[in-house]
Coordinates of C-alpha atoms and ligand atoms in Angstrom, one line a residue:
M28 CA 122.3 98.4 74.2
K29 CA 118.8 100.0 72.1
I30 CA 116.0 98.9 74.6
L31 CA 112.5 99.8 73.8
V32 CA 110.5 100.2 77.4
S33 CA 106.8 100.2 77.9
G34 CA 105.4 101.3 81.1
S35 CA 107.7 103.6 81.1
S36 CA 105.8 106.3 83.2
G37 CA 104.9 103.6 86.0
L38 CA 106.3 103.1 88.9
V39 CA 108.9 100.3 87.7
G40 CA 109.1 102.1 84.5
T41 CA 110.7 104.9 85.4
A42 CA 113.3 103.5 87.4
V43 CA 113.6 101.4 84.8
V44 CA 114.3 103.7 82.4
D45 CA 116.7 106.0 84.8
T46 CA 118.8 103.2 85.0
L47 CA 119.5 101.4 82.1
A48 CA 120.1 105.1 80.8
R49 CA 122.7 105.4 83.6
D50 CA 124.2 102.3 82.5
G51 CA 124.6 103.3 79.5
H52 CA 122.0 101.9 76.9
T53 CA 119.8 103.7 74.5
V54 CA 116.1 103.5 76.0
C55 CA 113.3 104.4 73.8
R56 CA 109.7 104.7 75.1
L57 CA 107.1 103.4 74.1
K58 CA 104.6 106.3 73.9
R59 CA 100.4 105.8 73.8
P60 CA 98.8 108.2 72.3
E61 CA 96.4 111.1 73.9
N62 CA 96.5 111.2 77.3
G63 CA 97.9 107.8 77.5
T64 CA 101.1 108.8 78.5
R65 CA 101.7 111.1 81.3
P66 CA 102.7 114.9 80.1
D67 CA 106.6 114.8 80.0
K68 CA 106.8 117.5 82.3
Q69 CA 105.0 115.6 85.0
L70 CA 107.2 112.5 84.5
A71 CA 110.4 115.0 84.5
A72 CA 109.0 116.3 87.7
A73 CA 108.4 112.6 89.1
G74 CA 112.1 112.1 88.0
G75 CA 111.5 109.8 85.5
S76 CA 112.2 110.1 81.8
R77 CA 112.7 113.5 80.3
A78 CA 111.1 115.2 76.9
S79 CA 113.9 114.6 75.4
D80 CA 114.3 111.0 75.5
P81 CA 113.8 109.2 72.0
T82 CA 110.1 107.4 71.8
V83 CA 108.4 104.9 69.5
R84 CA 104.4 105.8 69.2
W85 CA 102.2 102.5 69.8
D86 CA 99.0 102.1 70.1
P87 CA 97.8 99.4 72.6
V88 CA 94.3 98.9 71.7
S89 CA 94.8 99.2 67.7
G90 CA 98.7 97.7 67.6
N91 CA 99.5 100.4 65.8
F92 CA 102.9 100.9 65.9
D93 CA 105.7 103.0 64.7
A94 CA 108.2 100.4 63.4
A95 CA 110.6 102.7 62.0
S96 CA 111.5 104.5 65.1
A97 CA 112.2 101.1 66.8
D98 CA 114.7 100.0 63.7
G99 CA 117.7 98.7 65.9
V100 CA 116.1 97.4 68.8
D101 CA 118.1 95.3 71.0
A102 CA 115.6 94.5 73.5
V103 CA 112.4 95.6 74.5
V104 CA 111.0 95.5 78.7
H105 CA 107.0 95.8 78.6
L106 CA 105.7 96.7 81.5
A107 CA 102.3 98.0 80.6
G108 CA 98.8 97.8 81.8
A109 CA 96.6 99.5 83.5
S110 CA 96.7 100.0 87.0
I111 CA 95.6 96.6 88.6
A112 CA 94.7 98.2 92.4
Q113 CA 92.6 101.1 91.0
G114 CA 88.8 101.1 90.8
R115 CA 86.7 98.6 91.3
W116 CA 86.6 95.7 89.3
N117 CA 83.3 95.5 87.3
D118 CA 83.0 94.0 84.4
A119 CA 84.4 97.1 82.0
R120 CA 87.4 97.4 84.2
K121 CA 88.3 93.8 83.9
R122 CA 88.1 93.9 80.3
L123 CA 90.8 97.2 80.6
L124 CA 93.2 95.0 83.2
R125 CA 92.6 91.8 80.5
S126 CA 93.0 94.0 77.2
S127 CA 95.6 96.1 78.2
R128 CA 97.8 93.1 79.4
V129 CA 96.7 90.6 77.1
D130 CA 96.1 92.1 73.3
A131 CA 98.7 94.7 74.3
T132 CA 101.5 91.7 74.3
R133 CA 99.9 90.4 71.4
H134 CA 99.6 93.6 69.2
L135 CA 103.4 94.5 70.6
V136 CA 105.3 91.1 69.9
S137 CA 103.1 90.9 66.1
A138 CA 104.8 94.7 65.6
L139 CA 108.1 92.9 66.8
S140 CA 108.3 90.0 64.9
K141 CA 107.7 92.2 61.8
L142 CA 110.6 94.1 62.4
A143 CA 113.8 93.7 59.9
R144 CA 115.4 92.9 62.3
P145 CA 113.3 91.8 65.8
P146 CA 114.9 92.1 68.9
Q147 CA 117.2 89.2 71.1
V148 CA 115.7 89.7 74.5
I149 CA 112.3 90.8 75.5
V150 CA 111.8 91.1 79.7
A151 CA 107.8 91.2 80.2
A152 CA 106.2 92.0 83.7
A153 CA 103.8 89.5 84.9
A154 CA 102.6 89.0 88.3
I155 CA 102.3 86.4 91.1
G156 CA 98.8 86.7 90.7
Y157 CA 99.2 83.8 88.3
Y158 CA 99.3 81.5 91.3
G159 CA 96.0 82.3 92.8
D160 CA 94.7 82.0 96.3
R161 CA 97.3 79.1 97.4
G162 CA 97.6 79.1 101.2
D163 CA 100.7 77.9 102.7
E164 CA 101.8 75.8 99.6
E165 CA 105.5 77.0 98.8
L166 CA 105.3 78.1 95.1
T167 CA 107.9 77.7 92.3
E168 CA 107.9 78.6 88.9
Q169 CA 107.0 74.9 88.2
S170 CA 103.1 75.4 89.8
A171 CA 100.5 75.1 88.2
P172 CA 98.4 78.4 87.7
G173 CA 95.2 79.5 89.6
T174 CA 91.6 79.7 88.7
D175 CA 90.8 83.3 89.6
F176 CA 90.7 86.1 87.5
L177 CA 94.1 87.6 88.4
A178 CA 95.5 84.1 87.3
M179 CA 94.0 83.4 84.2
L180 CA 94.8 87.1 83.5
G181 CA 98.2 86.3 84.6
R182 CA 98.2 83.1 82.6
D183 CA 96.9 84.3 78.6
W184 CA 99.3 87.8 79.6
E185 CA 102.1 85.3 80.0
A186 CA 101.2 83.5 77.0
E187 CA 101.2 86.2 74.9
A188 CA 104.7 87.1 75.8
A189 CA 106.0 83.8 75.2
R190 CA 104.9 83.8 71.6
A191 CA 108.2 86.4 71.0
E192 CA 110.1 82.6 71.1
Q193 CA 108.9 82.4 67.6
F194 CA 110.9 84.5 66.7
G195 CA 113.8 83.8 68.1
A196 CA 113.8 86.2 71.0
R197 CA 115.1 84.7 74.9
T198 CA 112.0 85.6 76.4
V199 CA 111.7 86.3 80.2
M200 CA 108.2 86.9 81.8
L201 CA 109.2 88.5 85.3
R202 CA 106.3 87.2 88.0
F203 CA 106.2 90.2 90.2
G204 CA 105.0 90.1 94.0
V205 CA 103.7 93.2 95.9
V206 CA 107.1 95.8 95.1
L207 CA 107.6 98.1 97.7
S208 CA 108.5 101.5 97.3
T209 CA 107.6 105.1 98.9
R210 CA 107.1 106.3 95.3
G211 CA 103.8 104.4 94.4
G212 CA 102.2 101.1 94.4
A213 CA 101.3 99.1 97.6
L214 CA 103.4 101.0 100.4
P215 CA 101.8 104.5 100.2
R216 CA 98.7 103.4 100.8
M217 CA 99.1 101.1 104.1
L218 CA 101.3 103.7 105.2
P219 CA 98.7 106.9 106.4
P220 CA 96.8 104.2 108.8
F221 CA 99.8 102.7 110.3
R222 CA 101.2 106.0 111.0
M223 CA 98.1 107.0 112.7
G224 CA 98.9 104.1 115.2
V225 CA 95.4 102.7 113.9
G226 CA 97.3 100.0 111.2
G227 CA 96.6 96.0 111.6
R228 CA 96.7 92.8 110.0
L229 CA 94.0 92.1 106.8
G230 CA 91.6 89.6 108.0
S231 CA 93.0 86.9 109.4
G232 CA 96.8 87.6 108.8
K233 CA 97.9 84.6 107.9
Q234 CA 98.0 84.9 104.0
W235 CA 101.1 84.9 102.8
M236 CA 102.3 88.0 101.5
S237 CA 105.6 87.9 98.7
W238 CA 107.6 91.2 98.3
L239 CA 110.8 92.5 96.5
T240 CA 111.6 96.2 96.4
L241 CA 111.5 98.6 93.7
D242 CA 115.3 98.5 93.6
E243 CA 115.4 94.6 93.4
A244 CA 112.9 94.6 90.6
V245 CA 114.9 97.1 88.8
G246 CA 118.1 94.6 89.4
L247 CA 115.8 91.8 88.0
V248 CA 115.1 93.7 84.9
R249 CA 118.9 94.4 84.3
H250 CA 119.5 90.5 85.9
A251 CA 117.5 89.2 82.9
L252 CA 118.1 91.7 80.3
G253 CA 121.7 90.4 80.3
N254 CA 122.1 87.0 82.0
P255 CA 121.4 84.5 78.3
Q256 CA 120.4 81.9 81.1
V257 CA 117.4 83.8 82.5
R258 CA 114.5 82.8 80.1
G259 CA 110.8 81.6 80.6
P260 CA 108.9 82.5 83.7
V261 CA 111.1 84.0 86.3
N262 CA 109.4 84.6 90.5
A263 CA 110.1 88.2 90.6
V264 CA 110.0 88.3 94.5
A265 CA 112.6 88.2 97.4
P266 CA 113.5 84.9 99.0
N267 CA 111.3 85.4 102.2
P268 CA 107.8 85.7 101.8
V269 CA 106.2 86.8 105.3
R270 CA 102.5 86.4 106.5
N271 CA 100.6 89.4 106.5
E272 CA 100.2 89.6 110.0
D273 CA 104.1 89.4 110.3
F274 CA 104.6 92.2 107.8
T275 CA 101.7 94.2 109.9
R276 CA 103.9 93.9 112.8
I277 CA 107.1 94.9 111.0
L278 CA 105.4 97.7 109.2
G279 CA 104.6 98.5 113.2
R280 CA 107.7 98.5 114.6
V281 CA 109.6 99.9 111.9
L282 CA 107.3 103.0 112.0
H283 CA 107.6 102.8 116.1
R284 CA 103.6 102.6 116.0
P285 CA 101.2 99.8 117.5
T286 CA 99.1 97.8 114.9
I287 CA 96.3 96.1 117.3
F288 CA 93.5 97.1 115.1
P289 CA 92.7 94.5 112.8
V290 CA 90.8 95.0 109.8
P291 CA 88.3 92.5 109.2
A292 CA 87.5 90.5 105.8
A293 CA 84.2 91.0 105.0
A294 CA 84.7 94.8 105.7
L295 CA 87.8 94.7 102.8
R296 CA 85.2 92.6 101.3
F297 CA 82.4 95.7 101.2
L298 CA 84.7 98.4 100.3
L299 CA 86.7 97.2 97.6
G300 CA 84.4 93.8 96.3
E301 CA 86.3 91.2 94.3
M302 CA 89.9 93.4 94.6
A303 CA 90.0 92.7 98.3
E304 CA 89.9 88.8 97.9
A305 CA 92.3 89.2 95.2
L306 CA 95.0 91.4 96.1
L307 CA 94.8 91.8 100.2
L308 CA 93.4 88.5 101.0
S309 CA 94.8 85.8 99.1
S310 CA 97.4 84.1 99.6
Q311 CA 100.9 83.5 97.8
R312 CA 103.9 81.7 99.3
V313 CA 106.1 82.6 96.6
V314 CA 109.9 81.2 96.2
P315 CA 112.0 82.3 94.1
A316 CA 113.6 79.1 92.6
K317 CA 114.9 80.2 89.4
L318 CA 116.8 82.7 90.5
K319 CA 118.3 81.0 93.3
A320 CA 119.2 78.2 91.3
L321 CA 120.8 81.2 88.9
G322 CA 123.2 82.3 91.9
Y323 CA 121.4 85.3 91.9
S324 CA 122.5 88.1 94.8
F325 CA 119.6 89.7 96.2
L326 CA 119.7 93.2 97.1
Q327 CA 116.8 92.9 100.0
P328 CA 115.9 89.5 101.3
E329 CA 115.0 90.3 104.4
L330 CA 111.8 92.7 104.8
E331 CA 112.6 94.2 107.9
P332 CA 115.9 95.8 106.8
A333 CA 114.4 96.4 103.8
L334 CA 111.3 98.5 105.0
N335 CA 113.9 100.5 107.6
A336 CA 115.8 101.5 103.8
L337 CA 112.8 102.7 102.4
L338 CA 111.1 104.6 104.9
R339 CA 114.3 105.7 107.3
H340 CA 113.6 109.0 105.5
A341 CA 110.1 109.1 105.8
V342 CA 109.0 108.3 109.0
Ligands
NAP570 N1 103.9 97.5 91.5 C1 103.6 95.4 91.9 O1 103.4 96.0 93.2 C2 103.4 94.4 90.5 C3 103.1 93.7 90.9 C4 102.8 92.7 90.2 C5 102.9 93.0 89.1 N2 103.2 94.2 88.5 C6 103.0 94.4 87.0 O2 104.4 95.0 86.3 C7 104.2 96.2 85.4 C8 104.8 97.7 85.9 O3 104.4 97.7 87.1 P1 104.1 99.7 88.1 O4 103.8 99.3 89.6 O5 104.9 100.1 87.3 O6 102.8 99.8 87.4 P2 102.0 101.2 87.0 O7 102.4 102.4 88.0 O8 100.7 101.2 86.9 O9 102.4 101.5 85.9 C9 101.9 100.7 84.6 C10 102.5 101.7 83.5 O10 102.1 100.7 82.3 C11 100.9 102.1 81.1 N3 99.0 102.1 81.2 C12 98.8 102.4 81.6 N4 97.2 102.4 81.4 C13 97.6 101.5 79.9 C14 96.7 100.9 79.1 N5 95.3 101.1 79.3 N6 97.0 100.0 78.2 C15 98.6 100.0 78.4 N7 99.3 100.6 79.2 C16 98.9 101.3 80.1 C17 101.2 103.5 82.0 O11 102.7 103.6 81.3 P3 102.7 104.5 80.0 O12 101.7 105.8 80.0 O13 104.2 105.1 80.0 O14 102.6 103.8 79.1 C18 101.7 103.1 83.3 O15 102.2 104.1 83.9 C19 102.3 96.1 85.6 O16 102.0 95.5 84.4 C20 102.2 95.5 86.8 O17 100.8 94.7 86.9 C21 103.6 95.1 89.4

């Protein structure tokens, strides 16, 4: 297949591009203008795409899109979006988080709809932030969205992706949990205090964390691309979410370090503002109901073996 990938320089995108290319697909990266896309040399150094990879130019801000280069695209993997975990969430940052997802997805779907032969499949990133802060409630794809900033962003982001169904594309929104990898995302930020033996639960530690490994995330993109039964929102998480206090204990055990220094919620709120509430203290006990119903076989269903495999060479 000819597959177009947005956000290809990111944590998930880099791994997706490599895997799809190894699978024998023709992978084209959507390339943003100016400094929007990391220089190819840096990408190659990160093990990502190479300068020779075909690209399709697009501007997620204006919607400009090089339709001629996208000719014959069979599928799109849409992962683009400004980083949720970077920078304090002031009004400008929140506007960027929204526009780089909601507006960018609207522009991309509109551009794809105008191609002579639009793609048949779109696999778009989404996030479990869609559910908001939900305590111990088990959340399936049927559960209602939350009401906070990330939940409304998630709802509007998915709605723009779903518009691709109007031109007949099977559209899948992968609601990713916390993607665990030593190459980027949340885990490398957590590791330093844990390695120094000063790691601990965040706030009460009772909040649920729904996670998956990077390999699983890539596996789910492949599964969604290749399986016509997968459609609509899909909870992209391992089947065993854990409370933050259990995540903390297990990470400490894997690293052979004590985890006796809890981080008070007030300190996190002071340091990170609203982001602390949304990303570290809120609780999402997400169940991959659709994947289970489809008989998807998880690569890494349990946290401790998953962390052991990830950190085997990094301890
Ligand atoms: N990692 C997680 O734990 C996690 C959890 C839930 C949901 N997600 C979602 O899954 C998607 C992929 O995650 P990731 O971890 O790979 O993210 P990432 O490492 O932050 O990569 C996102 C990519 O989006 C592009 N991008 C950056 N700023 C942008 C902007 N202002 N406008 C448009 N595109 C921009 C960049 O790729 P190019 O330079 O190649 O354009 C960037 O590498 C994201 O949308 C993320 O929100 C991730």
